[in-house]
Short mmCIF file of C-alpha atoms in Angstrom, two decimals:
data_model
loop_
_atom_site.label_atom_id
_atom_site.label_comp_id
_atom_site.label_asym_id
_atom_site.label_seq_id
_atom_site.Cartn_x
_atom_site.Cartn_y
_atom_site.Cartn_z
CA ALA A 1 -3.67 -8.81 16.72
CA GLN A 2 -3.81 -8.22 13.10
CA ARG A 3 -0.68 -8.78 11.33
CA VAL A 4 0.92 -9.62 8.00
CA THR A 5 4.26 -11.23 7.86
CA GLN A 6 6.46 -11.52 4.92
CA PRO A 7 9.59 -13.27 6.26
CA GLU A 8 11.94 -12.58 3.25
CA LYS A 9 13.11 -9.09 2.50
CA LEU A 10 14.71 -10.28 -0.64
CA LEU A 11 14.11 -13.07 -3.01
CA SER A 12 16.74 -13.57 -5.75
CA VAL A 13 16.14 -16.21 -8.61
CA PHE A 14 17.25 -16.88 -12.12
CA LYS A 15 14.93 -16.47 -14.98
CA GLY A 16 12.81 -19.57 -15.59
CA ALA A 17 12.97 -20.78 -11.96
CA PRO A 18 9.86 -21.15 -9.84
CA VAL A 19 9.01 -18.38 -7.37
CA GLU A 20 7.22 -18.40 -4.09
CA LEU A 21 6.87 -15.24 -1.94
CA LYS A 22 5.62 -16.19 1.58
CA CYS A 23 2.82 -14.40 3.40
CA ASN A 24 1.41 -15.32 6.64
CA TYR A 25 -1.24 -13.49 8.43
CA SER A 26 -2.74 -13.23 11.83
CA TYR A 27 -6.47 -12.23 12.21
CA SER A 28 -9.36 -13.35 14.24
CA GLY A 29 -12.10 -12.62 11.60
CA SER A 30 -12.58 -13.91 8.10
CA PRO A 31 -9.64 -12.91 6.10
CA GLU A 32 -9.43 -11.06 2.78
CA LEU A 33 -5.99 -10.98 1.28
CA PHE A 34 -4.40 -9.28 -1.58
CA TRP A 35 -1.02 -9.00 -3.24
CA TYR A 36 0.12 -5.57 -4.38
CA VAL A 37 3.15 -5.00 -6.59
CA GLN A 38 5.32 -2.05 -7.16
CA TYR A 39 7.58 -2.13 -10.06
CA SER A 40 10.55 0.06 -10.52
CA ARG A 41 9.48 3.81 -10.92
CA GLN A 42 5.75 2.76 -10.98
CA ARG A 43 2.91 3.04 -8.50
CA LEU A 44 1.86 0.37 -6.09
CA GLN A 45 -0.93 -1.49 -7.79
CA LEU A 46 -3.11 -4.38 -7.15
CA LEU A 47 -1.92 -7.75 -8.43
CA LEU A 48 -4.55 -10.21 -7.16
CA ARG A 49 -7.10 -10.93 -4.59
CA HIS A 50 -7.74 -14.19 -3.04
CA ILE A 51 -11.57 -14.10 -3.61
CA SER A 52 -10.91 -13.85 -7.51
CA ARG A 53 -9.02 -17.07 -7.61
CA GLU A 54 -7.44 -15.75 -10.73
CA SER A 55 -3.92 -16.02 -12.28
CA ILE A 56 -2.42 -12.51 -13.07
CA LYS A 57 0.76 -12.45 -15.19
CA GLY A 58 1.14 -16.12 -14.39
CA PHE A 59 1.03 -15.60 -10.55
CA THR A 60 -1.45 -17.34 -8.29
CA ALA A 61 -2.16 -17.36 -4.59
CA ASP A 62 -4.21 -19.65 -2.50
CA LEU A 63 -5.52 -18.82 0.70
CA ASN A 64 -4.70 -21.61 3.29
CA LYS A 65 -6.79 -20.85 6.41
CA GLY A 66 -5.26 -23.87 8.33
CA GLU A 67 -1.72 -22.51 7.92
CA THR A 68 -2.92 -18.77 7.94
CA SER A 69 -0.88 -18.28 4.66
CA PHE A 70 -1.38 -16.61 1.25
CA HIS A 71 1.77 -17.39 -0.58
CA LEU A 72 2.32 -15.96 -4.17
CA LYS A 73 3.50 -18.41 -6.66
CA LYS A 74 4.78 -18.52 -10.17
CA PRO A 75 6.15 -21.61 -11.94
CA PHE A 76 8.68 -19.63 -14.24
CA ALA A 77 9.93 -16.26 -13.25
CA GLN A 78 10.72 -13.62 -15.88
CA GLU A 79 12.96 -10.58 -15.61
CA GLU A 80 9.97 -8.27 -15.85
CA ASP A 81 8.63 -9.81 -12.58
CA SER A 82 11.26 -7.97 -10.62
CA ALA A 83 9.63 -5.69 -8.23
CA MET A 84 8.57 -5.14 -4.58
CA TYR A 85 5.69 -7.33 -3.63
CA TYR A 86 3.28 -6.64 -0.73
CA CYS A 87 0.86 -8.89 1.00
CA ALA A 88 -2.10 -7.12 2.49
CA LEU A 89 -5.04 -8.08 4.76
CA ARG A 90 -8.18 -6.27 4.69
CA VAL A 91 -9.85 -6.14 8.21
CA SER A 92 -13.60 -6.17 8.55
CA GLY A 93 -15.49 -3.01 9.68
CA GLY A 94 -16.51 -1.87 6.20
CA TYR A 95 -13.75 0.66 5.76
CA ASN A 96 -11.54 -1.21 3.40
CA LYS A 97 -8.63 -0.89 5.84
CA LEU A 98 -5.49 -2.75 4.60
CA ILE A 99 -2.68 -4.03 6.96
CA PHE A 100 0.38 -4.58 4.76
CA GLY A 101 3.32 -6.88 5.32
CA ALA A 102 6.84 -5.45 5.15
CA GLY A 103 7.27 -6.43 1.46
CA THR A 104 9.60 -8.77 -0.30
CA ARG A 105 11.72 -7.56 -3.13
CA LEU A 106 11.90 -10.22 -5.98
CA ALA A 107 15.10 -9.97 -8.16
CA VAL A 108 14.97 -12.07 -11.25
CA HIS A 109 18.31 -12.53 -12.97
CA PRO A 110 18.97 -13.42 -16.56
CA ASP B 1 -4.86 11.52 -17.27
CA THR B 2 -6.95 9.34 -14.95
CA ALA B 3 -4.98 8.90 -11.71
CA VAL B 4 -4.18 9.81 -8.13
CA SER B 5 -1.80 12.60 -8.06
CA GLN B 6 0.27 14.07 -5.22
CA THR B 7 2.21 17.22 -5.02
CA PRO B 8 5.03 17.71 -4.31
CA LYS B 9 6.96 14.75 -5.28
CA TYR B 10 9.93 15.70 -3.25
CA LEU B 11 9.98 17.79 -0.01
CA VAL B 12 13.06 18.63 1.84
CA THR B 13 12.51 20.79 5.10
CA GLN B 14 14.02 21.53 8.42
CA MET B 15 12.91 20.27 11.83
CA GLY B 16 10.02 22.30 13.38
CA ASN B 17 8.70 23.50 10.09
CA ASP B 18 4.95 22.94 8.95
CA LYS B 19 4.34 21.41 5.60
CA SER B 20 1.48 20.18 3.46
CA ILE B 21 1.22 17.42 0.98
CA LYS B 22 -1.72 17.41 -1.59
CA CYS B 23 -3.62 14.55 -3.03
CA GLU B 24 -6.18 14.58 -5.76
CA GLN B 25 -8.03 11.87 -7.61
CA ASN B 26 -10.11 12.05 -10.54
CA LEU B 27 -11.36 8.47 -10.52
CA GLY B 28 -14.69 9.42 -9.08
CA HIS B 29 -13.90 7.54 -5.86
CA ASP B 30 -15.49 8.30 -2.40
CA THR B 31 -12.82 6.94 -0.21
CA MET B 32 -9.18 8.32 0.12
CA TYR B 33 -6.12 7.19 2.30
CA TRP B 34 -2.79 8.23 3.49
CA TYR B 35 -0.05 5.85 4.02
CA LYS B 36 3.46 6.23 5.40
CA GLN B 37 6.26 3.97 4.11
CA ASP B 38 9.31 4.11 6.24
CA SER B 39 13.03 3.56 5.44
CA LYS B 40 12.46 -0.31 5.50
CA LYS B 41 9.74 -0.08 2.92
CA PHE B 42 7.03 -0.87 5.55
CA LEU B 43 3.72 0.62 4.38
CA LYS B 44 1.18 1.69 7.22
CA ILE B 45 -2.19 3.26 6.99
CA MET B 46 -2.48 6.63 8.68
CA PHE B 47 -5.89 7.96 7.66
CA SER B 48 -8.93 7.32 5.64
CA TYR B 49 -11.80 9.69 4.41
CA ASN B 50 -15.01 8.66 2.95
CA ASN B 51 -16.90 11.41 1.18
CA LYS B 52 -15.22 13.89 3.44
CA GLU B 53 -15.63 12.21 6.58
CA LEU B 54 -12.86 10.67 8.65
CA ILE B 55 -13.24 6.86 8.92
CA ILE B 56 -10.00 5.45 9.74
CA ASN B 57 -7.60 7.28 12.36
CA GLU B 58 -4.59 5.13 13.23
CA THR B 59 -2.20 5.92 16.08
CA VAL B 60 -0.59 8.88 14.51
CA PRO B 61 0.85 12.02 16.43
CA ASN B 62 -1.64 14.91 16.30
CA ARG B 63 1.07 16.98 14.57
CA PHE B 64 -0.39 15.15 11.55
CA SER B 65 -3.84 16.48 10.38
CA PRO B 66 -5.68 15.39 7.30
CA LYS B 67 -8.13 17.68 5.68
CA SER B 68 -10.53 16.75 2.77
CA PRO B 69 -12.11 19.94 1.27
CA ASP B 70 -14.13 17.69 -1.20
CA LYS B 71 -14.41 13.99 -1.83
CA ALA B 72 -11.66 14.31 -4.73
CA HIS B 73 -8.86 15.88 -2.40
CA LEU B 74 -7.15 14.64 0.85
CA ASN B 75 -4.43 16.81 2.02
CA LEU B 76 -1.92 15.98 4.72
CA HIS B 77 -0.68 18.78 7.10
CA ILE B 78 2.28 18.13 9.31
CA ASN B 79 3.09 20.47 12.19
CA SER B 80 6.52 20.85 13.83
CA LEU B 81 8.35 18.39 11.65
CA GLU B 82 10.58 15.89 13.30
CA LEU B 83 13.37 13.78 11.89
CA GLY B 84 11.42 10.76 12.27
CA ASP B 85 8.84 11.95 9.91
CA SER B 86 11.14 11.36 7.01
CA ALA B 87 9.46 8.87 4.79
CA VAL B 88 7.51 8.40 1.58
CA TYR B 89 3.77 9.25 2.04
CA PHE B 90 1.30 7.58 -0.33
CA CYS B 91 -2.16 8.77 -1.16
CA ALA B 92 -4.65 6.18 -2.30
CA SER B 93 -8.30 5.86 -3.18
CA SER B 94 -10.99 3.53 -3.78
CA ALA B 95 -14.75 2.97 -4.88
CA PRO B 96 -17.26 2.51 -2.29
CA ASP B 97 -18.36 -0.80 -3.83
CA ARG B 98 -16.75 -3.74 -2.06
CA ALA B 99 -16.53 -5.47 -5.54
CA LEU B 100 -14.39 -2.51 -6.78
CA ASP B 101 -12.39 -2.11 -3.51
CA GLU B 102 -9.02 -2.12 -5.23
CA GLN B 103 -6.84 0.77 -3.87
CA TYR B 104 -5.35 3.09 -6.42
CA PHE B 105 -2.02 4.60 -5.23
CA GLY B 106 -0.51 7.90 -6.14
CA PRO B 107 3.27 8.04 -6.89
CA GLY B 108 4.28 9.17 -3.48
CA THR B 109 5.89 12.13 -1.77
CA ARG B 110 9.24 11.70 -0.39
CA LEU B 111 9.60 13.94 2.76
CA THR B 112 13.16 14.49 4.05
CA VAL B 113 13.43 16.28 7.41
CA THR B 114 16.94 17.60 8.16
#
């Protein structure tokens, strides 16, 4: 079955603390994974994708096929990082179908 | 403004009614999507159209019918609304090139069925 699991509904940290938002997936094919973010009163938007291996706004995510994980990390959280974060798996078939996790709300306190 | 737009933003209606939500994108994308976000913020794909052709059709009650008059528009019509249809519905679009496969989301339409 194709599934994305984000075990934490809420992650609450203080400014400057490290952040790790967990994402695990279940997929028999070759996975393509993404992180989308929704800031307050803004649209859902792409944060990063695993194939790019890039750092966006200080966030990185590494695909670990052995552990079937794609955790999102940032060494020093900022208040403006507070948002809803969704991990998404693109399934093969050429139709750009995304399976989203349930989302994790990140709250960064001053 | 270059974006994905949805109308209306809010929709409050009674059970049994029929309603439509409209979506338009001016990004020149070929593919459009409808997602449902439930009260627990869980986001699930419902439909996708590529150049007016239905390509993704998830397990959705047939009271929901998408319609794409052209590749810039994808409307969602819902018949005989039920309480469980209350949710936020998001439209999205993406370009056909896999290198440009980011999905661009609309602002959402909050549907409340009473």
